[in-house]
GROMACS .gro file of C-alpha atoms in nm:
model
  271
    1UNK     CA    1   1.410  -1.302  14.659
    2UNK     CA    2   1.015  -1.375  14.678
    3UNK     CA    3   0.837  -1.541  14.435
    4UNK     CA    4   0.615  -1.258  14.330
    5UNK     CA    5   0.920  -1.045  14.283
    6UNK     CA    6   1.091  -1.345  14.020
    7UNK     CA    7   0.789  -1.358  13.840
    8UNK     CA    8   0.798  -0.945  13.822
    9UNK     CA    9   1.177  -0.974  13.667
   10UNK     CA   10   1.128  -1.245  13.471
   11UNK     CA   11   0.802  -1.021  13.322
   12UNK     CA   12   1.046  -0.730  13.276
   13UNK     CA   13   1.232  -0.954  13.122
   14UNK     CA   14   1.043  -1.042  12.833
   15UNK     CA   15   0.921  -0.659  12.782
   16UNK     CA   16   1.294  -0.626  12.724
   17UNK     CA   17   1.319  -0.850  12.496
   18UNK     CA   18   1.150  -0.625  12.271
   19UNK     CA   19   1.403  -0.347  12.311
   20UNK     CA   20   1.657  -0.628  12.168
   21UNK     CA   21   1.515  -0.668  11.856
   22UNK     CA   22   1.443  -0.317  11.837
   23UNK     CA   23   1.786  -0.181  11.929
   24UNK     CA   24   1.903  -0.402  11.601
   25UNK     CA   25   1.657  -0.326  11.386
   26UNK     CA   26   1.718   0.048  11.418
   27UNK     CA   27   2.099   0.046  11.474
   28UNK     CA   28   2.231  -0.270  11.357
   29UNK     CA   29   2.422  -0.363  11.657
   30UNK     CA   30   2.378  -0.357  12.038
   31UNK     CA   31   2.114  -0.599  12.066
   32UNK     CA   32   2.372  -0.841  12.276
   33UNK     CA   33   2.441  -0.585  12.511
   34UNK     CA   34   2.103  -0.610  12.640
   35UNK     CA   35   2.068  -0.965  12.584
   36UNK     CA   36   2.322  -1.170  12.821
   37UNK     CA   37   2.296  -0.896  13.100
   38UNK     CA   38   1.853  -0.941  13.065
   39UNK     CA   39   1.976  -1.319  13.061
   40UNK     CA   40   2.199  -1.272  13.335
   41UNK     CA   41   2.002  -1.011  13.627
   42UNK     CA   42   1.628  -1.064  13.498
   43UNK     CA   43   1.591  -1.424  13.447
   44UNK     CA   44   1.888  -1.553  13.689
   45UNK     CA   45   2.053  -1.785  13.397
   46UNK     CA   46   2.424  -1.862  13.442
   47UNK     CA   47   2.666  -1.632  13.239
   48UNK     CA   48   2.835  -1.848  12.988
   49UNK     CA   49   2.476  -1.994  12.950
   50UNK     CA   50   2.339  -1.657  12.866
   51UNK     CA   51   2.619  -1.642  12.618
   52UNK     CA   52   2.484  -1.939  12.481
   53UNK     CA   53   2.107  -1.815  12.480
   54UNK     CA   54   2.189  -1.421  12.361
   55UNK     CA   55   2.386  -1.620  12.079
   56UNK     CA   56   2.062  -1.786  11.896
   57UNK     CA   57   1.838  -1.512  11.970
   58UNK     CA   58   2.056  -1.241  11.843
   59UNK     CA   59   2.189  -1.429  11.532
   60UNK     CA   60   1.809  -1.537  11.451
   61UNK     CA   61   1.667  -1.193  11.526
   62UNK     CA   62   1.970  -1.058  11.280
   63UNK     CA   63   1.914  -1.314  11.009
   64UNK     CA   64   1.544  -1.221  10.992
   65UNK     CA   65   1.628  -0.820  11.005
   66UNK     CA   66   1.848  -0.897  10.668
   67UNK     CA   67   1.533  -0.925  10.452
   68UNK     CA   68   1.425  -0.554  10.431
   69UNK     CA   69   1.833  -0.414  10.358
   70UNK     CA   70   1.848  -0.707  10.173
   71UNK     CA   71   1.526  -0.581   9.960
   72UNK     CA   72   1.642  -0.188   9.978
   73UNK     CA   73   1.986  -0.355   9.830
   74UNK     CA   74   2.147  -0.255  10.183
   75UNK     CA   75   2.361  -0.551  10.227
   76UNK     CA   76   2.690  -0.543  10.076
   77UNK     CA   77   2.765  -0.956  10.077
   78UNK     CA   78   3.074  -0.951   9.925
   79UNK     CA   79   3.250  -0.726  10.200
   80UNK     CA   80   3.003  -0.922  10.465
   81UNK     CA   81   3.156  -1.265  10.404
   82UNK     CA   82   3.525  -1.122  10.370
   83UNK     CA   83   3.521  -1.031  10.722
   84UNK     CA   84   3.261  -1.241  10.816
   85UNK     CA   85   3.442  -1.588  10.718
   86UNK     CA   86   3.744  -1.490  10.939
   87UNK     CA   87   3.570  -1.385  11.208
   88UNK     CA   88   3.371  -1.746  11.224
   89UNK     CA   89   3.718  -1.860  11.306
   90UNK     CA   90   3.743  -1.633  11.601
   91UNK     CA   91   3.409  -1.723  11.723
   92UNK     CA   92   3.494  -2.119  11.695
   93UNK     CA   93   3.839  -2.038  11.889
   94UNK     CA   94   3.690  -1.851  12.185
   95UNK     CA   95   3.386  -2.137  12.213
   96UNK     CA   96   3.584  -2.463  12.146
   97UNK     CA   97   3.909  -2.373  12.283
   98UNK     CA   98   3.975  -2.025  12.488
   99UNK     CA   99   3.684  -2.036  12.682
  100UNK     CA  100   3.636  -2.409  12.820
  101UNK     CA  101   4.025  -2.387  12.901
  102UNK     CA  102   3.953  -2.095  13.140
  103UNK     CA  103   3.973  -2.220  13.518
  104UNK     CA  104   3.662  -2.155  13.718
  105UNK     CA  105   3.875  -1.947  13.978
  106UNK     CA  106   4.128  -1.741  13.832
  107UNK     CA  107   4.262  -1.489  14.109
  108UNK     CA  108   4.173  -1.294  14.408
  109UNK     CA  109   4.208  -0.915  14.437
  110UNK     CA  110   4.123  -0.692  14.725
  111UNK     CA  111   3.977  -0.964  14.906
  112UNK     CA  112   3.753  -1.051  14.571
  113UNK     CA  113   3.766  -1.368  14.450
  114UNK     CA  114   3.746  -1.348  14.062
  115UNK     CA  115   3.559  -1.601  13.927
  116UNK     CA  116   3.556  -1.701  13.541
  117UNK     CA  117   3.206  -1.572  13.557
  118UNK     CA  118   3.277  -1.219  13.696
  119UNK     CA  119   3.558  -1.164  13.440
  120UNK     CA  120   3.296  -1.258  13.155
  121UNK     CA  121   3.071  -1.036  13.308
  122UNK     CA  122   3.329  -0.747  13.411
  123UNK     CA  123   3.445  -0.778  13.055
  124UNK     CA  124   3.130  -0.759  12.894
  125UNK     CA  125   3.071  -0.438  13.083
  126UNK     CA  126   3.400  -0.287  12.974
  127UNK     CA  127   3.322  -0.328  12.582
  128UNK     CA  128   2.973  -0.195  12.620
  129UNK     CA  129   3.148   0.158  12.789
  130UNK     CA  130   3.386   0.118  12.465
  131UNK     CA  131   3.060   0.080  12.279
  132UNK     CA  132   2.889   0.345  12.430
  133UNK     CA  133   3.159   0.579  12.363
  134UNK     CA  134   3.176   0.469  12.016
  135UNK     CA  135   2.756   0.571  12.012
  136UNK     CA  136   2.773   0.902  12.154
  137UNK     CA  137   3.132   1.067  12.073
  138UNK     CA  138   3.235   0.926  11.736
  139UNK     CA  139   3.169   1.119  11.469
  140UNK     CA  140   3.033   1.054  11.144
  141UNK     CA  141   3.229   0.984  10.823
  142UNK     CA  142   3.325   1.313  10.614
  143UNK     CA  143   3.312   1.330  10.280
  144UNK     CA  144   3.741   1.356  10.299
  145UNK     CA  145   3.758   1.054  10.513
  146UNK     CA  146   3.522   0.824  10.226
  147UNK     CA  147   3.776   0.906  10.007
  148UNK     CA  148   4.068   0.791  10.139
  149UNK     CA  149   4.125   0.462  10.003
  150UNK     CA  150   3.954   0.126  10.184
  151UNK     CA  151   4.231  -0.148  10.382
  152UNK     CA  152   4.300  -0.441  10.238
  153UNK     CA  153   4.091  -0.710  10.250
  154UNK     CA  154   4.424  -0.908  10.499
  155UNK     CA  155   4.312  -0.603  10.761
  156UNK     CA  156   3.977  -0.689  10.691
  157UNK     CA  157   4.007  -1.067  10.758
  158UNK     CA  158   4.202  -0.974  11.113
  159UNK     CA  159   3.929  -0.718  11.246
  160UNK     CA  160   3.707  -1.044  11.135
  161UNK     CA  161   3.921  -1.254  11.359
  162UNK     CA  162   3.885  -1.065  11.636
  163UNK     CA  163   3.566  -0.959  11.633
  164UNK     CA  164   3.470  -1.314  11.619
  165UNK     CA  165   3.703  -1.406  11.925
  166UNK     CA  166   3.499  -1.121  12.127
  167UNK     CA  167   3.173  -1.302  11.992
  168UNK     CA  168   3.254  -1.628  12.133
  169UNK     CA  169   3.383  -1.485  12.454
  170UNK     CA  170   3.106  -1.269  12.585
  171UNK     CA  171   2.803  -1.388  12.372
  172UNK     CA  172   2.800  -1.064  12.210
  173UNK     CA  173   2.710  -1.028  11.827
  174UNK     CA  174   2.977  -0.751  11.801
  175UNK     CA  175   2.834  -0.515  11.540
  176UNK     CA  176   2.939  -0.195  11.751
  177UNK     CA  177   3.306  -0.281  11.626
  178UNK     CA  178   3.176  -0.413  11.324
  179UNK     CA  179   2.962  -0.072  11.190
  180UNK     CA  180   3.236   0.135  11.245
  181UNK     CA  181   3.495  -0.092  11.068
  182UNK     CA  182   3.325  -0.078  10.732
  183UNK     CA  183   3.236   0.259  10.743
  184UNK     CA  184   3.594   0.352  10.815
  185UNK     CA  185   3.817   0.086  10.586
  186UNK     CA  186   3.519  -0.003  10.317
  187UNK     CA  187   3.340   0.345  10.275
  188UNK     CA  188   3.044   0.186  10.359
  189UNK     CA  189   2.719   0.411  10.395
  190UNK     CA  190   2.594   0.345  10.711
  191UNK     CA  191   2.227   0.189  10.605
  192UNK     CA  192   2.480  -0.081  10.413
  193UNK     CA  193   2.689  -0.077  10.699
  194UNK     CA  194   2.374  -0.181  10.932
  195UNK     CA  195   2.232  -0.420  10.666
  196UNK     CA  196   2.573  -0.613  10.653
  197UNK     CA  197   2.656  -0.613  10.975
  198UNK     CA  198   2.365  -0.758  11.059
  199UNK     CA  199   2.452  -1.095  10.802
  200UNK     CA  200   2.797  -1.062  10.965
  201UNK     CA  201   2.613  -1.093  11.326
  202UNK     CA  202   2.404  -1.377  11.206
  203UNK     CA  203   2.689  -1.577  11.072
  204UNK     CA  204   2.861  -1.459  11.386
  205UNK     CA  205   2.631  -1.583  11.644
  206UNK     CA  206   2.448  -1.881  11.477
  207UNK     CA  207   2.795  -2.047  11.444
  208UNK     CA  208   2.884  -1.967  11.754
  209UNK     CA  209   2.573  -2.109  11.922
  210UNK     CA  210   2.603  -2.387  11.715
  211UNK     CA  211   2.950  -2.467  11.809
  212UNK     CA  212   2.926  -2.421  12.201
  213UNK     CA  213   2.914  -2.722  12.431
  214UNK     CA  214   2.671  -2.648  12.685
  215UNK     CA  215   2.364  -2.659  12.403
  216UNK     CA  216   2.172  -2.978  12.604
  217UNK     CA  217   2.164  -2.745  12.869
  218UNK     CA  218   1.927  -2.513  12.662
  219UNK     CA  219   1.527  -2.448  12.798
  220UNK     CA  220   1.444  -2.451  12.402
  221UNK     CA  221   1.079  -2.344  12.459
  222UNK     CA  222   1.192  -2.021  12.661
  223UNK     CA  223   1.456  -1.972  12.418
  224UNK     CA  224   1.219  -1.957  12.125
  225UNK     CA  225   1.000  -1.703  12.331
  226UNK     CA  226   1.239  -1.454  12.385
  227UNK     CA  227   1.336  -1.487  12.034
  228UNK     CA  228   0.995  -1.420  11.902
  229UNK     CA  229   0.926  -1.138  12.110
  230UNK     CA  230   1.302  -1.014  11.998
  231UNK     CA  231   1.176  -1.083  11.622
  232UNK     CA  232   0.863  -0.827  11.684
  233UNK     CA  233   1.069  -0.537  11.806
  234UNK     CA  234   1.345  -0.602  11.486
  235UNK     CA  235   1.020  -0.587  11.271
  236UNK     CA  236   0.882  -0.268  11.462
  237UNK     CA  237   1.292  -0.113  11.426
  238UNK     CA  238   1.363  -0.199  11.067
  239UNK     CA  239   1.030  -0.027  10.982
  240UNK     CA  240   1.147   0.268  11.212
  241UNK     CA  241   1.476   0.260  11.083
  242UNK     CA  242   1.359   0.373  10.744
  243UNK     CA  243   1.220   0.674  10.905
  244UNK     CA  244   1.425   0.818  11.171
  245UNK     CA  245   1.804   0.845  11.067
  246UNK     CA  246   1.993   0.598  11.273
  247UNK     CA  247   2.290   0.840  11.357
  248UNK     CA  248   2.024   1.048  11.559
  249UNK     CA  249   1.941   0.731  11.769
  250UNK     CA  250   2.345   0.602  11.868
  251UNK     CA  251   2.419   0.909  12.121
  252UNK     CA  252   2.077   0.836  12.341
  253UNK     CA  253   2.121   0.420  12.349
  254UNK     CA  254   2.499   0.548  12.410
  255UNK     CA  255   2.361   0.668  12.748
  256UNK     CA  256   2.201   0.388  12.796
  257UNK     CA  257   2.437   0.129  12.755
  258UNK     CA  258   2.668   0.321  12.960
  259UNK     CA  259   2.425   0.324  13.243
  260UNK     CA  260   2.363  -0.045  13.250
  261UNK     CA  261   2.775  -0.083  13.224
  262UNK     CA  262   2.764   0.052  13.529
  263UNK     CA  263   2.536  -0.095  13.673
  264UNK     CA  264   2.692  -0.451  13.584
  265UNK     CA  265   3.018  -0.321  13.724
  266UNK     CA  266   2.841  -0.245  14.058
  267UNK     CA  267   2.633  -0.611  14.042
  268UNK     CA  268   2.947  -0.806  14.010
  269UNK     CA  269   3.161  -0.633  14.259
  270UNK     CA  270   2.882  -0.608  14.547
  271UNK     CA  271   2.808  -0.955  14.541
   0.00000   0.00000   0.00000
């Protein structure tokens, strides 16, 4: 790959990075499924160090988001901290423990040889199909289905758990299991859903990134670019959000993050 054509991705890069804070601000989740693969394909960083990276700029991009649900009284903290306590645990697992234990070279299939770095990447690309599914075929809460009565708050603490273990795993801030888990089991309307999952993310991912061992490896100055591009497109989406109705948005950015599951799929397996 030329020169001229890095310096092209790297500049598509950071026009993406809008879309990141953007995609958050508007939805309240999916901002890491554009973040490690941008990390990943547009600026050439290894995975689990795109993990680390997609980490602090989605949990700082989602703490900053907080302020305008947080103003509207959109943030439910209470439920927030009851899943999002547990699911710090999962995070600290998967980064401390699962993760660093997983060998390099893990098996060979078809003549592949799987690498710990495919499988994060294959992985990441099977949730965001999940995710995309979730976006364009799941239908919104009825009235019948807010009354049945919410989990218990033991349910709530394991969806916590392992949301947090998928955090620490792929780098992903997970609020595309975490929307639909509080608007299912809590009730939650979905502009309180958004607003707290958004604290959940930024506990979520600022823990994580905080706990991972490959932080001296960090470029801090890029790092803080990305994220302040990231923080003008949550501005631009939380100020959108409040005028286009966020269930009309999920089925197209379904599409979307179908299409770039795809195209992961296709990267990893053609290399």
């Amino acid at each position: 790959m030329n020169h001229q054509m890095m310096e092209g991705m790297e500049l598509l890069g950071f026009t993406a990075a809008i879309s990141i804070g953007l995609i958050l601000g508007l939805i309240g989740a999916g901002g890491s499924i554009l973040t490690v693969p941008v990390m990943v394909y547009l600026f050439h960083i290894d995975p689990y160090l795109a993990t680390t990276y997609s980490l602090f700029i989605v949990g700082s991009t989602s703490l900053a988001g907080i302020i305008p649900y947080s103003l509207k009284k959109q943030v439910d903290y209470k439920t927030a901290l009851a899943f999002g306590i547990p699911s710090i645990i999962g995070v600290f697992l998967a980064r401390t423990w699962i993760h660093p234990h997983i060998p390099e070279h893990l098996f060979d299939i078809a003549g592949y040889a799987v690498s710990k770095d495919m499988a994060l990447m294959l992985l990441f690309a099977v949730l965001m199909v999940f995710a995309a599914g979730n976006m364009i075929w799941k239908k919104e809460a009825t009235d019948e289905q807010e009354e049945q009565p919410s989990k218990s708050s033991y349910l709530l603490a394991v969806q916590g758990i392992l949301v947090g273990l998928i955090v620490g795993l792929v780098g992903a801030g997970g609020g595309f299991l975490i929307i639909p888990a509080l608007i299912i089991f809590n009730k939650m309307e979905l502009k309180t859903a958004i607003g707290s999952s958004l604290f959940i993310i930024a506990l979520n991912s600022l823990f994580g990134f905080a706990s991972s061992n490959n932080i001296q490896e960090i470029h801090w100055w890029f790092m803080l670019a990305v994220t302040g591009i990231a923080l003008v497109g949550m501005l631009l989406g939380s100020w959108l959000s409040q005028k286009i109705a966020a269930q009309k948005l999920k089925p197209f950015f379904g599409y979307f993050v179908l299409l770039m599951a795809f195209w992961i799929i296709f990267q990893e397996l053609s290399k």
